[in-house]
Amino acid sequence: MKDITRGGQFLVKETKCEDIFTPEDFNEEQIMMRDSVKEFVDKELWPHKDKFEKKDYAYTEECMRKAGELGFLGVAVPEAYGGLGMGFINTMLVCDYISGATGSFSTAFGAHTGIGTMPITLYGTEEQKLKYVPKLASGEWFGSYCLTEPGAGSDANSGKTKAVLSADGTHYLISGQKMWISNAGFCNLMIVFARIEDDKNITGFIVEYDPNNNNGITLGEEEHKLGIRASSTRQVFFNETKVPVENMLAGRGEGFKIAMNALNVGRIKLAAACLEAQRRTVTGAVKYANERVQFKTPIANFGAIQAKLAEMATNTYAGESASYRAAGSIQERIESRIAEGNTHQEAELKGVEEFAIECSILKVAVSEDVQNCTDEGIQIFGGMGFSEDTPMESAWRDARIARIYEGTNEINRMLSVGMLVKKAMKGHVDLLGPAMAVAEELMGIPSFDTPDYTELFAEEKEMIAKLKKAFLMVAGAAVQKFGPDLESHQQLLMAAADMLIEIYMAESTILRVEKLVKKVGESQAQEQIAMAQLYLYHAVDIVSQKGKEGIVSFAEGDEQRMMLMGLRRYTKYVNMPNVVALREKIAAKLITENQYAF
């Protein structure tokens, strides 16, 4: 039986490539699922992009109904409540491939299946689940999630919406204002968070919504947004809305916990939802570069364009590698908890919560990559890219929201490091031991032996191990210096987070390619090897830069000199990769295949 890793342990434990899940490991059921989702997107969404851009909310709703008929809305829902009851990887996969055509539909899909349905499947009573979940799983009803308020955004627990128990004790009266509510315009059910009396934490409620019997609920006009234009986004006003007491979700004051755990799942799914968008953007850019002739040659022949294509594809591949690695870890954790006798609810909750650090890492990394990818897509199209006639312009606008919702990237950066430190304090991840070992190593004399790097990725894996030491050195010293007060040093947390993110992303990519090579041989994976090496090269630079920023900002004198020296040691290659050659190799494959080919 293999040892199941805990969240955050990737930093202090060597992971074997055999132990991670990769997209090359999809089974037949998963491949069929992926293909049927792609078929739906190519038939219903991609040819009608103009409808989404023209704010055709009714068309978004119609596509959601079709997705419900095909079973896509119930992938994660247990069979007992009308869903397909599939594993976590399948849930990720559907979320990934259904999100590639337009952010309008993927937002509606994500808000409904994630934060609209999931709080009931994970926190609802048996009666609540039997009453509501089958309708949501089939697409007969749609869900929305009312958490954000004008004064409560990132600080979600500060909401002012009130829930007052009626005199006869049969129902609550909810009053308040919510904003930025996805699916508000066509939902039948809302997960609403409100405060009872002066409780420290908010409470969740299941609120039915019927426009013909508004029950004190009124909707604002549709918001005019930069992107995701056909995703219905409105303010929702509650004026003594009656909610039966049996519609409280979990217990009184448990709402903040529900909100936070819903966001954990939302984060990794948001990363998944940015992947197919990148694949399609890369494919669109490659096709255009092959067709567009300037100076009597296709622009795909120019090095400047090849560099862009190679970097876009590399980041897409790294995002896929890390997202499915984490999804595999979560599914393993869920399965082992179910085997131990946990209910589906407990297993799913604890499984995702265990990997909350990885969920935050992925949310930040992949949402920033999709923005860069679409931005470079516009650049490759040149003036045409700026026109609404090409898909790049809307892809760029749609990508922008990904860095804001499910917790801003700034919040997620701080969370990833904050959660890691908390896990260390609880003894769930031993950071202190390895950090002390690194401090001791710095005092010793470095080895001057010439290492043997004949085996594939021998040097790359050693670099990853060194990058982990760089993180432990910087984060360890910061924790020693500031203790629990580290939370208030946001700029240091952000720098440490960037180091952490690059380590996870680079390692995931190397492990995926190593696993692939063991299956198909080195000669069949030349471009993938190049992508793993190119990604690592950039990761080393970022770790070096962010590590230096941290060190010079909290250490001085001998300590600073010592740590800077350590940082140089931990970010130094023996053999630097030829970056231009790597990019040329990756680009050649894309250009020959005329698409994202991995």
mmCIF file of N, CA and C in Angstrom, residues 183-237:
data_model
loop_
_atom_site.group_PDB
_atom_site.id
_atom_site.type_symbol
_atom_site.label_atom_id
_atom_site.label_comp_id
_atom_site.label_asym_id
_atom_site.label_seq_id
_atom_site.Cartn_x
_atom_site.Cartn_y
_atom_site.Cartn_z
ATOM 1 N N ASN A 183 -25.800 33.709 -11.961
ATOM 2 C CA ASN A 183 -27.020 32.915 -12.233
ATOM 3 C C ASN A 183 -28.268 33.504 -11.576
ATOM 4 N N ALA A 184 -28.150 34.676 -10.943
ATOM 5 C CA ALA A 184 -29.313 35.242 -10.236
ATOM 6 C C ALA A 184 -30.534 35.350 -11.163
ATOM 7 N N GLY A 185 -30.298 35.710 -12.427
ATOM 8 C CA GLY A 185 -31.408 35.964 -13.351
ATOM 9 C C GLY A 185 -32.234 34.751 -13.706
ATOM 10 N N PHE A 186 -31.682 33.545 -13.560
ATOM 11 C CA PHE A 186 -32.496 32.380 -13.933
ATOM 12 C C PHE A 186 -32.461 31.266 -12.889
ATOM 13 N N CYS A 187 -32.099 31.600 -11.650
ATOM 14 C CA CYS A 187 -32.002 30.518 -10.657
ATOM 15 C C CYS A 187 -33.352 30.245 -9.991
ATOM 16 N N ASN A 188 -33.485 29.050 -9.426
ATOM 17 C CA ASN A 188 -34.690 28.669 -8.672
ATOM 18 C C ASN A 188 -34.366 28.487 -7.196
ATOM 19 N N LEU A 189 -33.057 28.519 -6.891
ATOM 20 C CA LEU A 189 -32.633 28.260 -5.528
ATOM 21 C C LEU A 189 -31.378 29.073 -5.248
ATOM 22 N N MET A 190 -31.332 29.626 -4.046
ATOM 23 C CA MET A 190 -30.156 30.412 -3.646
ATOM 24 C C MET A 190 -29.588 29.856 -2.339
ATOM 25 N N ILE A 191 -28.269 29.760 -2.285
ATOM 26 C CA ILE A 191 -27.609 29.466 -1.009
ATOM 27 C C ILE A 191 -27.285 30.846 -0.440
ATOM 28 N N VAL A 192 -27.953 31.213 0.648
ATOM 29 C CA VAL A 192 -27.837 32.585 1.167
ATOM 30 C C VAL A 192 -27.161 32.573 2.541
ATOM 31 N N PHE A 193 -26.232 33.483 2.728
ATOM 32 C CA PHE A 193 -25.535 33.584 4.012
ATOM 33 C C PHE A 193 -26.013 34.831 4.754
ATOM 34 N N ALA A 194 -26.393 34.631 6.014
ATOM 35 C CA ALA A 194 -26.913 35.737 6.814
ATOM 36 C C ALA A 194 -26.478 35.536 8.262
ATOM 37 N N ARG A 195 -26.569 36.610 9.048
ATOM 38 C CA ARG A 195 -26.155 36.522 10.450
ATOM 39 C C ARG A 195 -27.385 36.485 11.349
ATOM 40 N N ILE A 196 -27.377 35.558 12.307
ATOM 41 C CA ILE A 196 -28.469 35.487 13.285
ATOM 42 C C ILE A 196 -28.023 36.266 14.523
ATOM 43 N N GLU A 197 -28.841 37.208 14.950
ATOM 44 C CA GLU A 197 -28.504 38.067 16.106
ATOM 45 C C GLU A 197 -27.075 38.600 15.964
ATOM 46 N N ASP A 198 -26.279 38.492 17.039
ATOM 47 C CA ASP A 198 -24.915 39.014 16.930
ATOM 48 C C ASP A 198 -23.888 37.900 16.847
ATOM 49 N N ASP A 199 -24.254 36.794 16.199
ATOM 50 C CA ASP A 199 -23.337 35.656 16.096
ATOM 51 C C ASP A 199 -21.998 36.096 15.502
ATOM 52 N N LYS A 200 -20.946 35.416 15.959
ATOM 53 C CA LYS A 200 -19.606 35.706 15.442
ATOM 54 C C LYS A 200 -19.533 35.325 13.952
ATOM 55 N N ASN A 201 -20.150 34.179 13.613
ATOM 56 C CA ASN A 201 -20.093 33.689 12.231
ATOM 57 C C ASN A 201 -21.460 33.679 11.568
ATOM 58 N N ILE A 202 -21.428 33.808 10.242
ATOM 59 C CA ILE A 202 -22.669 33.794 9.463
ATOM 60 C C ILE A 202 -23.238 32.369 9.387
ATOM 61 N N THR A 203 -24.496 32.269 8.955
ATOM 62 C CA THR A 203 -25.181 30.981 8.836
ATOM 63 C C THR A 203 -25.679 30.826 7.401
ATOM 64 N N GLY A 204 -25.648 29.582 6.880
ATOM 65 C CA GLY A 204 -26.122 29.338 5.516
ATOM 66 C C GLY A 204 -27.582 28.899 5.491
ATOM 67 N N PHE A 205 -28.311 29.295 4.456
ATOM 68 C CA PHE A 205 -29.723 28.903 4.280
ATOM 69 C C PHE A 205 -29.966 28.501 2.829
ATOM 70 N N ILE A 206 -30.905 27.572 2.652
ATOM 71 C CA ILE A 206 -31.361 27.232 1.294
ATOM 72 C C ILE A 206 -32.642 28.027 1.061
ATOM 73 N N VAL A 207 -32.611 28.907 0.080
ATOM 74 C CA VAL A 207 -33.766 29.785 -0.168
ATOM 75 C C VAL A 207 -34.315 29.505 -1.569
ATOM 76 N N GLU A 208 -35.582 29.103 -1.630
ATOM 77 C CA GLU A 208 -36.206 28.893 -2.940
ATOM 78 C C GLU A 208 -36.571 30.249 -3.531
ATOM 79 N N TYR A 209 -36.490 30.335 -4.871
ATOM 80 C CA TYR A 209 -36.833 31.605 -5.518
ATOM 81 C C TYR A 209 -37.766 31.344 -6.693
ATOM 82 N N ASP A 210 -38.930 31.975 -6.626
ATOM 83 C CA ASP A 210 -39.887 31.880 -7.725
ATOM 84 C C ASP A 210 -40.267 33.319 -8.083
ATOM 85 N N PRO A 211 -39.880 33.772 -9.290
ATOM 86 C CA PRO A 211 -40.153 35.178 -9.659
ATOM 87 C C PRO A 211 -41.637 35.547 -9.588
ATOM 88 N N ASN A 212 -42.544 34.535 -9.709
ATOM 89 C CA ASN A 212 -43.979 34.839 -9.657
ATOM 90 C C ASN A 212 -44.467 35.027 -8.224
ATOM 91 N N ASN A 213 -43.672 34.489 -7.282
ATOM 92 C CA ASN A 213 -44.031 34.708 -5.880
ATOM 93 C C ASN A 213 -42.744 35.138 -5.212
ATOM 94 N N ASN A 214 -42.458 36.439 -5.265
ATOM 95 C CA ASN A 214 -41.086 36.862 -4.971
ATOM 96 C C ASN A 214 -40.669 36.727 -3.504
ATOM 97 N N ASN A 215 -41.619 36.549 -2.583
ATOM 98 C CA ASN A 215 -41.283 36.303 -1.181
ATOM 99 C C ASN A 215 -40.247 37.304 -0.653
ATOM 100 N N GLY A 216 -40.427 38.571 -1.029
ATOM 101 C CA GLY A 216 -39.501 39.589 -0.511
ATOM 102 C C GLY A 216 -38.158 39.619 -1.218
ATOM 103 N N ILE A 217 -38.048 38.913 -2.346
ATOM 104 C CA ILE A 217 -36.777 38.918 -3.095
ATOM 105 C C ILE A 217 -36.937 39.757 -4.357
ATOM 106 N N THR A 218 -36.081 40.751 -4.520
ATOM 107 C CA THR A 218 -36.070 41.499 -5.789
ATOM 108 C C THR A 218 -34.657 41.477 -6.359
ATOM 109 N N LEU A 219 -34.589 41.492 -7.682
ATOM 110 C CA LEU A 219 -33.289 41.443 -8.358
ATOM 111 C C LEU A 219 -32.945 42.799 -8.948
ATOM 112 N N GLY A 220 -31.671 43.164 -8.901
ATOM 113 C CA GLY A 220 -31.213 44.363 -9.599
ATOM 114 C C GLY A 220 -31.135 44.070 -11.093
ATOM 115 N N GLU A 221 -30.768 45.090 -11.866
ATOM 116 C CA GLU A 221 -30.586 44.893 -13.311
ATOM 117 C C GLU A 221 -29.334 44.037 -13.545
ATOM 118 N N GLU A 222 -29.217 43.465 -14.749
ATOM 119 C CA GLU A 222 -27.991 42.740 -15.096
ATOM 120 C C GLU A 222 -26.812 43.722 -15.080
ATOM 121 N N GLU A 223 -25.692 43.286 -14.500
ATOM 122 C CA GLU A 223 -24.495 44.131 -14.444
ATOM 123 C C GLU A 223 -23.847 44.203 -15.834
ATOM 124 N N HIS A 224 -23.245 45.364 -16.138
ATOM 125 C CA HIS A 224 -22.483 45.499 -17.390
ATOM 126 C C HIS A 224 -21.033 45.195 -17.057
ATOM 127 N N LYS A 225 -20.510 44.091 -17.644
ATOM 128 C CA LYS A 225 -19.208 43.615 -17.211
ATOM 129 C C LYS A 225 -18.192 43.616 -18.350
ATOM 130 N N LEU A 226 -16.917 43.647 -17.974
ATOM 131 C CA LEU A 226 -15.819 43.602 -18.944
ATOM 132 C C LEU A 226 -15.880 42.320 -19.778
ATOM 133 N N GLY A 227 -16.084 41.191 -19.094
ATOM 134 C CA GLY A 227 -16.141 39.899 -19.781
ATOM 135 C C GLY A 227 -17.324 39.097 -19.277
ATOM 136 N N ILE A 228 -17.283 37.774 -19.480
ATOM 137 C CA ILE A 228 -18.378 36.847 -19.122
ATOM 138 C C ILE A 228 -19.744 37.537 -19.275
ATOM 139 N N ARG A 229 -19.967 38.061 -20.478
ATOM 140 C CA ARG A 229 -21.102 38.975 -20.682
ATOM 141 C C ARG A 229 -22.466 38.309 -20.630
ATOM 142 N N ALA A 230 -22.552 37.032 -20.996
ATOM 143 C CA ALA A 230 -23.864 36.372 -20.968
ATOM 144 C C ALA A 230 -24.020 35.510 -19.725
ATOM 145 N N SER A 231 -23.135 35.740 -18.746
ATOM 146 C CA SER A 231 -23.341 35.106 -17.444
ATOM 147 C C SER A 231 -24.202 36.088 -16.663
ATOM 148 N N SER A 232 -25.345 35.611 -16.178
ATOM 149 C CA SER A 232 -26.262 36.512 -15.468
ATOM 150 C C SER A 232 -25.645 36.900 -14.115
ATOM 151 N N THR A 233 -25.425 38.192 -13.919
ATOM 152 C CA THR A 233 -24.838 38.689 -12.665
ATOM 153 C C THR A 233 -25.687 39.850 -12.160
ATOM 154 N N ARG A 234 -26.330 39.675 -11.021
ATOM 155 C CA ARG A 234 -27.224 40.729 -10.513
ATOM 156 C C ARG A 234 -27.050 40.925 -9.019
ATOM 157 N N GLN A 235 -27.574 42.045 -8.556
ATOM 158 C CA GLN A 235 -27.717 42.214 -7.115
ATOM 159 C C GLN A 235 -29.016 41.519 -6.707
ATOM 160 N N VAL A 236 -29.045 41.033 -5.462
ATOM 161 C CA VAL A 236 -30.260 40.400 -4.942
ATOM 162 C C VAL A 236 -30.602 41.084 -3.622
ATOM 163 N N PHE A 237 -31.844 41.538 -3.508
ATOM 164 C CA PHE A 237 -32.284 42.224 -2.284
ATOM 165 C C PHE A 237 -33.305 41.349 -1.565
#
